[in-house]
């Protein structure tokens, strides 16, 4: 089993794609209100952004999301060592499905379509390591879990997942440990 | 654990959606050639249908596919007993992603988006029972496997999966056994 790679499950929104910046951008375009990230700690995105649910259902929301810093270079390095799968809970937003495919193809060209999973619930997915910003995905996962720090998951007194703040930290944990 | 349902993984193309009828229809529309199903036993779909790869990449191919007989009523019954997930290897055909979502929503309205998975490779999915028409999906699956009979999987001397020919047979095996 020496050459069997560990399977790494990586979330998209809030881990690869900066949906917070996108929410702020769409809210500002619609209402002129500039929401300060410091004010939304511990608040669910949809509550933090009054028009959030409308915006995620609009064409282009996911396709034009900015990439989270260092995710491209670190994930490319990780792909050498791990069997990487991008798993996104996207089925609630059917407009996002094709957008997510083309977004990954553009920004993570080293990944193939075989490594992409768009689902509803992540409970059906198995692997060795999961990086995600939602407790609902990490809690049922059997394997090592890394919680990607985002405003909505702060102020949550849960210590069963290792909190990481950026991709350089992930690099350290998964490549240098 | 008495009330923990077994997880049933169900394929779409060739199991719920009659893609053979769709291939024949699209080939006839394009070339006037009516391909006889009896002549394509044991042949991969893309080889059996000269323009198959072009047609699966066209808008509408998956959205307008006919439903395989009895799949709706039997799957609805199965949903009472099993934790059903529809898992389709769709990522190779990005045009199919949204079409598959709306197709399921139309013909299987008792399923929620939480039960849908669109992926590349199915190796990442775990469950107790899998119904699929492809050996590549059934072979690595840890659990009970049902091979849904289709022309492309005939003439294959493989007996590790139980071959079923229609949904009434599946009903017998999974509901009456």
mmCIF file of C-alpha atoms in Angstrom:
data_model
loop_
_atom_site.group_PDB
_atom_site.id
_atom_site.type_symbol
_atom_site.label_atom_id
_atom_site.label_comp_id
_atom_site.label_asym_id
_atom_site.label_seq_id
_atom_site.Cartn_x
_atom_site.Cartn_y
_atom_site.Cartn_z
ATOM 1 C CA UNK A 1 0.000 0.000 0.000
ATOM 2 C CA UNK A 2 3.073 2.269 -0.046
ATOM 3 C CA UNK A 3 2.062 4.026 -3.247
ATOM 4 C CA UNK A 4 -1.616 4.445 -2.408
ATOM 5 C CA UNK A 5 -2.201 8.184 -2.028
ATOM 6 C CA UNK A 6 -4.389 9.565 0.744
ATOM 7 C CA UNK A 7 -7.627 11.065 -0.541
ATOM 8 C CA UNK A 8 -7.995 14.796 0.146
ATOM 9 C CA UNK A 9 -11.507 16.293 -0.060
ATOM 10 C CA UNK A 10 -11.459 20.055 -0.690
ATOM 11 C CA UNK A 11 -14.468 22.382 -0.492
ATOM 12 C CA UNK A 12 -14.934 25.237 -3.008
ATOM 13 C CA UNK A 13 -16.931 28.130 -1.527
ATOM 14 C CA UNK A 14 -15.036 29.745 1.332
ATOM 15 C CA UNK A 15 -11.977 27.555 0.757
ATOM 16 C CA UNK A 16 -11.009 28.001 -2.925
ATOM 17 C CA UNK A 17 -13.535 30.652 -3.967
ATOM 18 C CA UNK A 18 -13.817 33.878 -1.989
ATOM 19 C CA UNK A 19 -17.607 34.036 -1.760
ATOM 20 C CA UNK A 20 -17.491 36.693 0.988
ATOM 21 C CA UNK A 21 -15.868 39.180 -1.337
ATOM 22 C CA UNK A 22 -18.493 38.235 -3.896
ATOM 23 C CA UNK A 23 -21.372 38.752 -1.427
ATOM 24 C CA UNK A 24 -19.976 42.171 -0.470
ATOM 25 C CA UNK A 25 -19.566 43.103 -4.135
ATOM 26 C CA UNK A 26 -23.109 42.029 -5.148
ATOM 27 C CA UNK A 27 -24.674 43.712 -2.100
ATOM 28 C CA UNK A 28 -22.833 46.959 -2.862
ATOM 29 C CA UNK A 29 -23.876 46.872 -6.524
ATOM 30 C CA UNK A 30 -27.512 46.398 -5.550
ATOM 31 C CA UNK A 31 -27.922 48.643 -2.518
ATOM 32 C CA UNK A 32 -24.811 50.802 -2.226
ATOM 33 C CA UNK A 33 -24.218 49.363 1.241
ATOM 34 C CA UNK A 34 -20.656 48.267 1.892
ATOM 35 C CA UNK A 35 -20.761 45.496 4.497
ATOM 36 C CA UNK A 36 -17.758 45.347 6.811
ATOM 37 C CA UNK A 37 -16.443 41.799 7.322
ATOM 38 C CA UNK A 38 -15.611 42.590 10.965
ATOM 39 C CA UNK A 39 -19.320 42.984 11.732
ATOM 40 C CA UNK A 40 -20.449 39.542 10.548
ATOM 41 C CA UNK A 41 -18.394 37.196 12.730
ATOM 42 C CA UNK A 42 -20.390 34.138 13.777
ATOM 43 C CA UNK A 43 -23.304 35.075 11.532
ATOM 44 C CA UNK A 44 -24.506 32.799 8.745
ATOM 45 C CA UNK A 45 -23.765 34.315 5.300
ATOM 46 C CA UNK A 46 -27.405 34.485 4.305
ATOM 47 C CA UNK A 47 -28.208 36.469 7.460
ATOM 48 C CA UNK A 48 -25.117 38.672 7.124
ATOM 49 C CA UNK A 49 -26.003 39.609 3.543
ATOM 50 C CA UNK A 50 -29.675 40.637 3.249
ATOM 51 C CA UNK A 51 -29.824 39.805 -0.470
ATOM 52 C CA UNK A 52 -27.451 36.831 -0.233
ATOM 53 C CA UNK A 53 -29.954 34.138 -1.155
ATOM 54 C CA UNK A 54 -31.014 36.116 -4.224
ATOM 55 C CA UNK A 55 -27.433 36.719 -5.311
ATOM 56 C CA UNK A 56 -26.254 33.106 -5.102
ATOM 57 C CA UNK A 57 -29.093 32.214 -7.451
ATOM 58 C CA UNK A 58 -28.019 34.768 -10.042
ATOM 59 C CA UNK A 59 -26.031 33.759 -13.108
ATOM 60 C CA UNK A 60 -22.391 34.754 -12.744
ATOM 61 C CA UNK A 61 -22.169 34.791 -8.950
ATOM 62 C CA UNK A 62 -19.966 31.685 -8.781
ATOM 63 C CA UNK A 63 -18.300 32.060 -12.194
ATOM 64 C CA UNK A 64 -16.808 35.456 -11.294
ATOM 65 C CA UNK A 65 -15.822 34.707 -7.683
ATOM 66 C CA UNK A 66 -12.221 35.655 -6.775
ATOM 67 C CA UNK A 67 -9.765 32.904 -5.910
ATOM 68 C CA UNK A 68 -8.600 32.613 -2.299
ATOM 69 C CA UNK A 69 -4.878 33.523 -2.048
ATOM 70 C CA UNK A 70 -2.328 30.716 -2.414
ATOM 71 C CA UNK A 71 -5.019 28.070 -3.001
ATOM 72 C CA UNK A 72 -3.838 27.496 -6.568
ATOM 73 C CA UNK A 73 -0.150 26.948 -5.877
ATOM 74 C CA UNK A 74 -0.634 24.973 -2.664
ATOM 75 C CA UNK A 75 -3.349 22.726 -4.121
ATOM 76 C CA UNK A 76 -1.156 22.022 -7.133
ATOM 77 C CA UNK A 77 1.632 20.930 -4.780
ATOM 78 C CA UNK A 78 -0.803 18.857 -2.717
ATOM 79 C CA UNK A 79 -2.025 17.153 -5.901
ATOM 80 C CA UNK A 80 1.376 15.532 -6.260
ATOM 81 C CA UNK A 81 1.071 13.828 -2.896
ATOM 82 C CA UNK A 82 -2.672 13.448 -2.377
ATOM 83 C CA UNK A 83 -5.536 12.076 -4.439
ATOM 84 C CA UNK A 84 -7.469 15.371 -4.564
ATOM 85 C CA UNK A 85 -11.233 15.686 -5.015
ATOM 86 C CA UNK A 86 -13.031 19.024 -5.072
ATOM 87 C CA UNK A 87 -16.404 18.498 -3.412
ATOM 88 C CA UNK A 88 -18.911 21.324 -3.493
ATOM 89 C CA UNK A 89 -22.422 21.322 -2.050
ATOM 90 C CA UNK A 90 -23.808 23.003 -5.163
ATOM 91 C CA UNK A 91 -27.070 21.216 -5.983
ATOM 92 C CA UNK A 92 -29.154 23.769 -4.078
ATOM 93 C CA UNK A 93 -28.092 26.317 -6.697
ATOM 94 C CA UNK A 94 -28.528 24.727 -10.135
ATOM 95 C CA UNK A 95 -27.259 27.911 -11.818
ATOM 96 C CA UNK A 96 -23.917 27.272 -10.125
ATOM 97 C CA UNK A 97 -23.251 23.794 -11.522
ATOM 98 C CA UNK A 98 -21.816 24.661 -14.922
ATOM 99 C CA UNK A 99 -20.240 27.850 -13.521
ATOM 100 C CA UNK A 100 -18.319 25.867 -10.933
ATOM 101 C CA UNK A 101 -17.027 23.460 -13.559
ATOM 102 C CA UNK A 102 -15.693 26.300 -15.747
ATOM 103 C CA UNK A 103 -14.360 28.213 -12.744
ATOM 104 C CA UNK A 104 -12.312 25.189 -11.657
ATOM 105 C CA UNK A 105 -11.162 24.584 -15.237
ATOM 106 C CA UNK A 106 -9.942 28.192 -15.459
ATOM 107 C CA UNK A 107 -8.240 28.599 -12.083
ATOM 108 C CA UNK A 108 -7.202 25.007 -11.303
ATOM 109 C CA UNK A 109 -6.276 23.665 -14.747
ATOM 110 C CA UNK A 110 -4.172 20.872 -13.216
ATOM 111 C CA UNK A 111 -7.372 19.212 -11.960
ATOM 112 C CA UNK A 112 -9.389 16.975 -14.273
ATOM 113 C CA UNK A 113 -13.193 16.605 -14.397
ATOM 114 C CA UNK A 114 -12.675 13.218 -12.740
ATOM 115 C CA UNK A 115 -11.707 15.049 -9.551
ATOM 116 C CA UNK A 116 -14.835 17.215 -9.314
ATOM 117 C CA UNK A 117 -17.951 16.380 -7.297
ATOM 118 C CA UNK A 118 -21.039 18.598 -7.106
ATOM 119 C CA UNK A 119 -23.461 17.330 -4.512
ATOM 120 C CA UNK A 120 -26.172 18.218 -2.057
ATOM 121 C CA UNK A 121 -25.050 16.559 1.152
ATOM 122 C CA UNK A 122 -21.377 15.640 1.610
ATOM 123 C CA UNK A 123 -22.163 12.686 3.881
ATOM 124 C CA UNK A 124 -21.979 10.382 0.843
ATOM 125 C CA UNK A 125 -18.322 11.251 0.178
ATOM 126 C CA UNK A 126 -15.432 9.367 1.712
ATOM 127 C CA UNK A 127 -11.789 10.311 2.082
ATOM 128 C CA UNK A 128 -8.837 10.666 4.444
ATOM 129 C CA UNK A 129 -8.603 14.437 4.889
ATOM 130 C CA UNK A 130 -11.305 17.104 4.467
ATOM 131 C CA UNK A 131 -10.816 20.884 4.223
ATOM 132 C CA UNK A 132 -14.103 22.757 4.639
ATOM 133 C CA UNK A 133 -15.485 25.916 6.260
ATOM 134 C CA UNK A 134 -18.736 24.312 7.480
ATOM 135 C CA UNK A 135 -19.168 22.209 10.614
ATOM 136 C CA UNK A 136 -22.087 20.360 9.008
ATOM 137 C CA UNK A 137 -19.630 18.908 6.467
ATOM 138 C CA UNK A 138 -16.713 18.271 8.825
ATOM 139 C CA UNK A 139 -18.680 16.803 11.754
ATOM 140 C CA UNK A 140 -19.829 13.570 10.040
ATOM 141 C CA UNK A 141 -16.527 13.093 8.150
ATOM 142 C CA UNK A 142 -14.475 10.078 9.193
ATOM 143 C CA UNK A 143 -10.880 11.239 8.797
ATOM 144 C CA UNK A 144 -8.661 14.231 9.523
ATOM 145 C CA UNK A 145 -10.533 17.547 9.363
ATOM 146 C CA UNK A 146 -9.308 21.092 8.757
ATOM 147 C CA UNK A 147 -11.745 23.953 9.387
ATOM 148 C CA UNK A 148 -11.025 26.820 7.017
ATOM 149 C CA UNK A 149 -11.535 30.016 9.009
ATOM 150 C CA UNK A 150 -14.366 32.202 7.735
ATOM 151 C CA UNK A 151 -16.495 34.803 9.539
ATOM 152 C CA UNK A 152 -19.560 32.513 9.704
ATOM 153 C CA UNK A 153 -17.676 29.779 11.578
ATOM 154 C CA UNK A 154 -16.108 32.048 14.218
ATOM 155 C CA UNK A 155 -17.513 32.321 17.763
ATOM 156 C CA UNK A 156 -18.296 28.628 17.634
ATOM 157 C CA UNK A 157 -16.911 26.774 20.656
ATOM 158 C CA UNK A 158 -16.033 23.603 18.841
ATOM 159 C CA UNK A 159 -12.557 22.175 19.074
ATOM 160 C CA UNK A 160 -12.888 18.892 17.256
ATOM 161 C CA UNK A 161 -11.526 20.373 14.016
ATOM 162 C CA UNK A 162 -8.163 22.010 13.457
ATOM 163 C CA UNK A 163 -8.789 25.631 12.417
ATOM 164 C CA UNK A 164 -6.613 26.955 9.584
ATOM 165 C CA UNK A 165 -6.550 30.593 8.459
ATOM 166 C CA UNK A 166 -5.012 30.379 5.013
ATOM 167 C CA UNK A 167 -3.500 28.013 2.459
ATOM 168 C CA UNK A 168 0.085 28.494 3.671
ATOM 169 C CA UNK A 169 -1.007 27.005 6.992
ATOM 170 C CA UNK A 170 -2.615 24.096 5.136
ATOM 171 C CA UNK A 171 0.622 23.643 3.227
ATOM 172 C CA UNK A 172 2.537 23.366 6.492
ATOM 173 C CA UNK A 173 0.149 20.836 7.981
ATOM 174 C CA UNK A 174 -0.293 18.595 4.953
ATOM 175 C CA UNK A 175 3.079 18.881 3.250
ATOM 176 C CA UNK A 176 5.635 19.597 5.932
ATOM 177 C CA UNK A 177 4.267 17.568 8.857
ATOM 178 C CA UNK B 1 -28.961 1.286 14.816
ATOM 179 C CA UNK B 2 -32.385 -0.235 14.006
ATOM 180 C CA UNK B 3 -33.669 2.905 12.319
ATOM 181 C CA UNK B 4 -30.539 3.663 10.329
ATOM 182 C CA UNK B 5 -31.479 3.234 6.675
ATOM 183 C CA UNK B 6 -29.145 1.536 4.225
ATOM 184 C CA UNK B 7 -27.698 3.921 1.659
ATOM 185 C CA UNK B 8 -28.698 3.110 -1.939
ATOM 186 C CA UNK B 9 -26.591 4.651 -4.741
ATOM 187 C CA UNK B 10 -28.478 4.861 -8.047
ATOM 188 C CA UNK B 11 -26.962 5.737 -11.426
ATOM 189 C CA UNK B 12 -28.839 7.951 -13.926
ATOM 190 C CA UNK B 13 -27.840 7.194 -17.531
ATOM 191 C CA UNK B 14 -28.835 3.676 -18.498
ATOM 192 C CA UNK B 15 -30.620 3.112 -15.174
ATOM 193 C CA UNK B 16 -33.131 5.977 -14.789
ATOM 194 C CA UNK B 17 -32.643 7.740 -18.129
ATOM 195 C CA UNK B 18 -32.958 5.792 -21.369
ATOM 196 C CA UNK B 19 -29.887 7.165 -23.126
ATOM 197 C CA UNK B 20 -29.946 4.398 -25.759
ATOM 198 C CA UNK B 21 -33.283 5.594 -27.066
ATOM 199 C CA UNK B 22 -31.826 9.092 -27.055
ATOM 200 C CA UNK B 23 -28.693 8.034 -28.984
ATOM 201 C CA UNK B 24 -30.867 6.282 -31.589
ATOM 202 C CA UNK B 25 -33.116 9.329 -31.876
ATOM 203 C CA UNK B 26 -30.253 11.833 -32.276
ATOM 204 C CA UNK B 27 -28.422 9.585 -34.775
ATOM 205 C CA UNK B 28 -31.592 9.223 -36.847
ATOM 206 C CA UNK B 29 -32.242 12.968 -36.814
ATOM 207 C CA UNK B 30 -28.713 13.667 -38.024
ATOM 208 C CA UNK B 31 -28.050 10.885 -40.546
ATOM 209 C CA UNK B 32 -31.344 9.128 -41.230
ATOM 210 C CA UNK B 33 -29.777 5.870 -40.036
ATOM 211 C CA UNK B 34 -31.913 3.877 -37.626
ATOM 212 C CA UNK B 35 -29.567 1.819 -35.447
ATOM 213 C CA UNK B 36 -30.968 -1.522 -34.299
ATOM 214 C CA UNK B 37 -30.293 -2.212 -30.597
ATOM 215 C CA UNK B 38 -29.782 -5.920 -31.363
ATOM 216 C CA UNK B 39 -26.641 -5.085 -33.345
ATOM 217 C CA UNK B 40 -24.773 -3.240 -30.577
ATOM 218 C CA UNK B 41 -24.529 -5.863 -27.827
ATOM 219 C CA UNK B 42 -21.199 -5.705 -26.030
ATOM 220 C CA UNK B 43 -20.187 -2.521 -27.853
ATOM 221 C CA UNK B 44 -19.411 0.708 -26.007
ATOM 222 C CA UNK B 45 -22.086 3.363 -26.697
ATOM 223 C CA UNK B 46 -19.652 5.789 -28.272
ATOM 224 C CA UNK B 47 -18.525 3.099 -30.732
ATOM 225 C CA UNK B 48 -22.080 1.888 -31.388
ATOM 226 C CA UNK B 49 -23.270 5.413 -32.225
ATOM 227 C CA UNK B 50 -20.873 7.133 -34.661
ATOM 228 C CA UNK B 51 -21.961 10.629 -33.570
ATOM 229 C CA UNK B 52 -22.523 9.700 -29.939
ATOM 230 C CA UNK B 53 -19.742 11.814 -28.464
ATOM 231 C CA UNK B 54 -21.008 14.851 -30.367
ATOM 232 C CA UNK B 55 -24.595 14.276 -29.290
ATOM 233 C CA UNK B 56 -23.925 13.921 -25.556
ATOM 234 C CA UNK B 57 -22.236 17.317 -25.690
ATOM 235 C CA UNK B 58 -25.267 18.965 -27.278
ATOM 236 C CA UNK B 59 -27.735 20.998 -25.212
ATOM 237 C CA UNK B 60 -30.915 19.033 -24.609
ATOM 238 C CA UNK B 61 -29.518 15.515 -24.952
ATOM 239 C CA UNK B 62 -29.923 14.713 -21.255
ATOM 240 C CA UNK B 63 -32.850 17.051 -20.529
ATOM 241 C CA UNK B 64 -35.102 15.301 -23.057
ATOM 242 C CA UNK B 65 -34.074 11.694 -22.364
ATOM 243 C CA UNK B 66 -36.983 9.274 -21.808
ATOM 244 C CA UNK B 67 -37.442 7.698 -18.375
ATOM 245 C CA UNK B 68 -36.748 3.978 -18.004
ATOM 246 C CA UNK B 69 -40.016 2.107 -17.304
ATOM 247 C CA UNK B 70 -41.046 1.615 -13.671
ATOM 248 C CA UNK B 71 -38.013 3.509 -12.341
ATOM 249 C CA UNK B 72 -40.207 6.287 -10.943
ATOM 250 C CA UNK B 73 -42.668 4.140 -8.992
ATOM 251 C CA UNK B 74 -40.093 1.640 -7.752
ATOM 252 C CA UNK B 75 -37.575 4.296 -6.703
ATOM 253 C CA UNK B 76 -40.301 6.154 -4.833
ATOM 254 C CA UNK B 77 -41.098 2.956 -2.939
ATOM 255 C CA UNK B 78 -37.400 2.320 -2.310
ATOM 256 C CA UNK B 79 -37.021 5.847 -0.938
ATOM 257 C CA UNK B 80 -39.233 4.878 1.990
ATOM 258 C CA UNK B 81 -36.859 2.121 3.039
ATOM 259 C CA UNK B 82 -33.463 3.275 1.777
ATOM 260 C CA UNK B 83 -31.443 6.462 2.021
ATOM 261 C CA UNK B 84 -31.331 7.094 -1.741
ATOM 262 C CA UNK B 85 -28.619 9.054 -3.564
ATOM 263 C CA UNK B 86 -28.613 9.577 -7.312
ATOM 264 C CA UNK B 87 -24.983 9.551 -8.426
ATOM 265 C CA UNK B 88 -24.190 10.425 -12.017
ATOM 266 C CA UNK B 89 -20.762 10.606 -13.643
ATOM 267 C CA UNK B 90 -21.655 13.851 -15.407
ATOM 268 C CA UNK B 91 -18.618 16.114 -15.066
ATOM 269 C CA UNK B 92 -17.229 15.053 -18.455
ATOM 270 C CA UNK B 93 -20.252 16.731 -20.030
ATOM 271 C CA UNK B 94 -20.668 20.163 -18.416
ATOM 272 C CA UNK B 95 -23.736 20.868 -20.575
ATOM 273 C CA UNK B 96 -25.453 17.987 -18.788
ATOM 274 C CA UNK B 97 -25.102 19.276 -15.217
ATOM 275 C CA UNK B 98 -28.044 21.652 -15.035
ATOM 276 C CA UNK B 99 -30.073 19.444 -17.403
ATOM 277 C CA UNK B 100 -29.699 16.483 -15.089
ATOM 278 C CA UNK B 101 -30.821 18.513 -12.099
ATOM 279 C CA UNK B 102 -34.005 19.680 -13.864
ATOM 280 C CA UNK B 103 -34.627 16.237 -15.354
ATOM 281 C CA UNK B 104 -34.554 14.661 -11.875
ATOM 282 C CA UNK B 105 -36.705 17.453 -10.479
ATOM 283 C CA UNK B 106 -39.307 16.811 -13.197
ATOM 284 C CA UNK B 107 -39.438 13.017 -13.208
ATOM 285 C CA UNK B 108 -38.433 12.201 -9.618
ATOM 286 C CA UNK B 109 -40.049 15.034 -7.654
ATOM 287 C CA UNK B 110 -39.929 13.014 -4.423
ATOM 288 C CA UNK B 111 -36.117 13.387 -4.390
ATOM 289 C CA UNK B 112 -34.519 16.521 -2.969
ATOM 290 C CA UNK B 113 -31.371 18.279 -4.211
ATOM 291 C CA UNK B 114 -29.644 16.864 -1.115
ATOM 292 C CA UNK B 115 -29.865 13.412 -2.705
ATOM 293 C CA UNK B 116 -28.163 14.330 -5.986
ATOM 294 C CA UNK B 117 -24.465 13.891 -6.755
ATOM 295 C CA UNK B 118 -22.836 14.830 -10.062
ATOM 296 C CA UNK B 119 -19.269 13.626 -10.208
ATOM 297 C CA UNK B 120 -16.446 12.464 -12.409
ATOM 298 C CA UNK B 121 -15.296 9.239 -10.779
ATOM 299 C CA UNK B 122 -17.669 7.371 -8.450
ATOM 300 C CA UNK B 123 -14.842 5.923 -6.356
ATOM 301 C CA UNK B 124 -15.284 8.793 -3.890
ATOM 302 C CA UNK B 125 -18.872 7.762 -3.068
ATOM 303 C CA UNK B 126 -19.767 5.326 -0.334
ATOM 304 C CA UNK B 127 -22.945 3.362 0.319
ATOM 305 C CA UNK B 128 -24.478 -0.041 0.984
ATOM 306 C CA UNK B 129 -26.080 -0.884 -2.377
ATOM 307 C CA UNK B 130 -25.196 0.393 -5.866
ATOM 308 C CA UNK B 131 -27.290 0.084 -9.042
ATOM 309 C CA UNK B 132 -25.267 0.927 -12.153
ATOM 310 C CA UNK B 133 -24.812 -0.233 -15.745
ATOM 311 C CA UNK B 134 -21.024 0.182 -15.791
ATOM 312 C CA UNK B 135 -18.470 -2.276 -14.405
ATOM 313 C CA UNK B 136 -16.016 0.577 -13.790
ATOM 314 C CA UNK B 137 -18.424 1.953 -11.188
ATOM 315 C CA UNK B 138 -19.527 -1.346 -9.637
ATOM 316 C CA UNK B 139 -16.104 -3.024 -9.447
ATOM 317 C CA UNK B 140 -14.529 -0.711 -6.830
ATOM 318 C CA UNK B 141 -17.776 -0.364 -4.833
ATOM 319 C CA UNK B 142 -17.709 -1.900 -1.354
ATOM 320 C CA UNK B 143 -21.260 -3.169 -0.845
ATOM 321 C CA UNK B 144 -24.010 -5.021 -2.703
ATOM 322 C CA UNK B 145 -23.964 -4.380 -6.453
ATOM 323 C CA UNK B 146 -26.703 -4.663 -9.082
ATOM 324 C CA UNK B 147 -25.672 -4.460 -12.750
ATOM 325 C CA UNK B 148 -28.464 -2.873 -14.785
ATOM 326 C CA UNK B 149 -28.557 -4.751 -18.077
ATOM 327 C CA UNK B 150 -27.740 -2.608 -21.108
ATOM 328 C CA UNK B 151 -26.379 -3.566 -24.543
ATOM 329 C CA UNK B 152 -22.874 -2.219 -23.775
ATOM 330 C CA UNK B 153 -22.452 -4.467 -20.710
ATOM 331 C CA UNK B 154 -23.553 -7.721 -22.382
ATOM 332 C CA UNK B 155 -21.067 -10.338 -23.603
ATOM 333 C CA UNK B 156 -18.940 -9.563 -20.580
ATOM 334 C CA UNK B 157 -17.987 -12.707 -18.666
ATOM 335 C CA UNK B 158 -18.126 -11.182 -15.239
ATOM 336 C CA UNK B 159 -20.234 -12.712 -12.518
ATOM 337 C CA UNK B 160 -19.330 -10.631 -9.508
ATOM 338 C CA UNK B 161 -22.403 -8.405 -9.910
ATOM 339 C CA UNK B 162 -26.036 -9.469 -9.927
ATOM 340 C CA UNK B 163 -27.496 -8.588 -13.349
ATOM 341 C CA UNK B 164 -31.004 -7.060 -13.336
ATOM 342 C CA UNK B 165 -33.043 -6.397 -16.474
ATOM 343 C CA UNK B 166 -35.636 -3.915 -15.275
ATOM 344 C CA UNK B 167 -36.927 -2.047 -12.233
ATOM 345 C CA UNK B 168 -39.496 -4.694 -11.303
ATOM 346 C CA UNK B 169 -36.619 -7.102 -10.762
ATOM 347 C CA UNK B 170 -34.859 -4.488 -8.611
ATOM 348 C CA UNK B 171 -38.077 -4.091 -6.628
ATOM 349 C CA UNK B 172 -38.132 -7.830 -5.932
ATOM 350 C CA UNK B 173 -34.522 -7.934 -4.810
ATOM 351 C CA UNK B 174 -34.491 -4.802 -2.656
ATOM 352 C CA UNK B 175 -38.047 -4.720 -1.335
ATOM 353 C CA UNK B 176 -39.278 -8.296 -1.183
ATOM 354 C CA UNK B 177 -36.093 -10.173 -0.263
#
